Amino acid sequence: MTKTTPPPAETAFEPFVVIDEVAVPLAVAWAAHTQIDQVTQWFGSAGTEVVHAEMDLREGGSFHYCLRTSEGDEMWGKQRYLEVVPLQKLVFLQSFSDKDGAVKRHPAATTWPLETLAVTTFEDVDGETTKLTVSWAPHNASAEEQSTFEQAREGMAHGFDGMFDRLEDFLFGDEDD
């Protein structure tokens, strides 16, 4: 596994990018991101579980979910798909939401961008390894929201590393189980 996070951006609009290579064929990596029964097994940061999930994987569709922490706190989110290119790319607007799917502000950071544009690409490396590249940037954000996003890069890197770890535990089996 290789994780690469570039240094902080020089401009407010440079996306946050994280790259991971997983030792599974492209079709397996794609399925882990696009089949709800698989996504719910690993999606979210460490210490959370998916307790609600609805997915309509098509342009114009969405993934609406609820994550619950070990303390019982719930966080709702929504991904609205803009582009779905099978085995290649997912492009979506990511937001926090309420239980009905309405876009809401971040529950703990009111100056977080209301929406972020996310692009996840899938690249076959050698037939047995897939390179995942996630690009994330504020969408239609104010200067204050851009600044909040910039200041959160280290936390985002930590969060994505944890989620990639969960993905790999799902793909390869968690040895602690």
PDB file of C-alpha atoms in Angstrom, residues 146-158:
ATOM      1  CA  GLN A 146     -12.021  27.994   1.414  1.00  0.00           C
ATOM      2  CA  SER A 147      -9.890  28.997   4.392  1.00  0.00           C
ATOM      3  CA  THR A 148     -11.557  26.415   6.642  1.00  0.00           C
ATOM      4  CA  PHE A 149     -10.914  23.749   4.015  1.00  0.00           C
ATOM      5  CA  GLU A 150      -7.240  24.770   3.714  1.00  0.00           C
ATOM      6  CA  GLN A 151      -6.757  24.633   7.479  1.00  0.00           C
ATOM      7  CA  ALA A 152      -8.222  21.119   7.623  1.00  0.00           C
ATOM      8  CA  ARG A 153      -5.779  19.417   5.227  1.00  0.00           C
ATOM      9  CA  GLU A 154      -3.867  17.541   7.931  1.00  0.00           C
ATOM     10  CA  GLY A 155      -7.093  16.253   9.470  1.00  0.00           C
ATOM     11  CA  MET A 156      -8.411  15.234   6.046  1.00  0.00           C
ATOM     12  CA  ALA A 157      -5.198  13.289   5.367  1.00  0.00           C
ATOM     13  CA  HIS A 158      -5.582  11.475   8.684  1.00  0.00           C
TER      14      HIS A 158
END
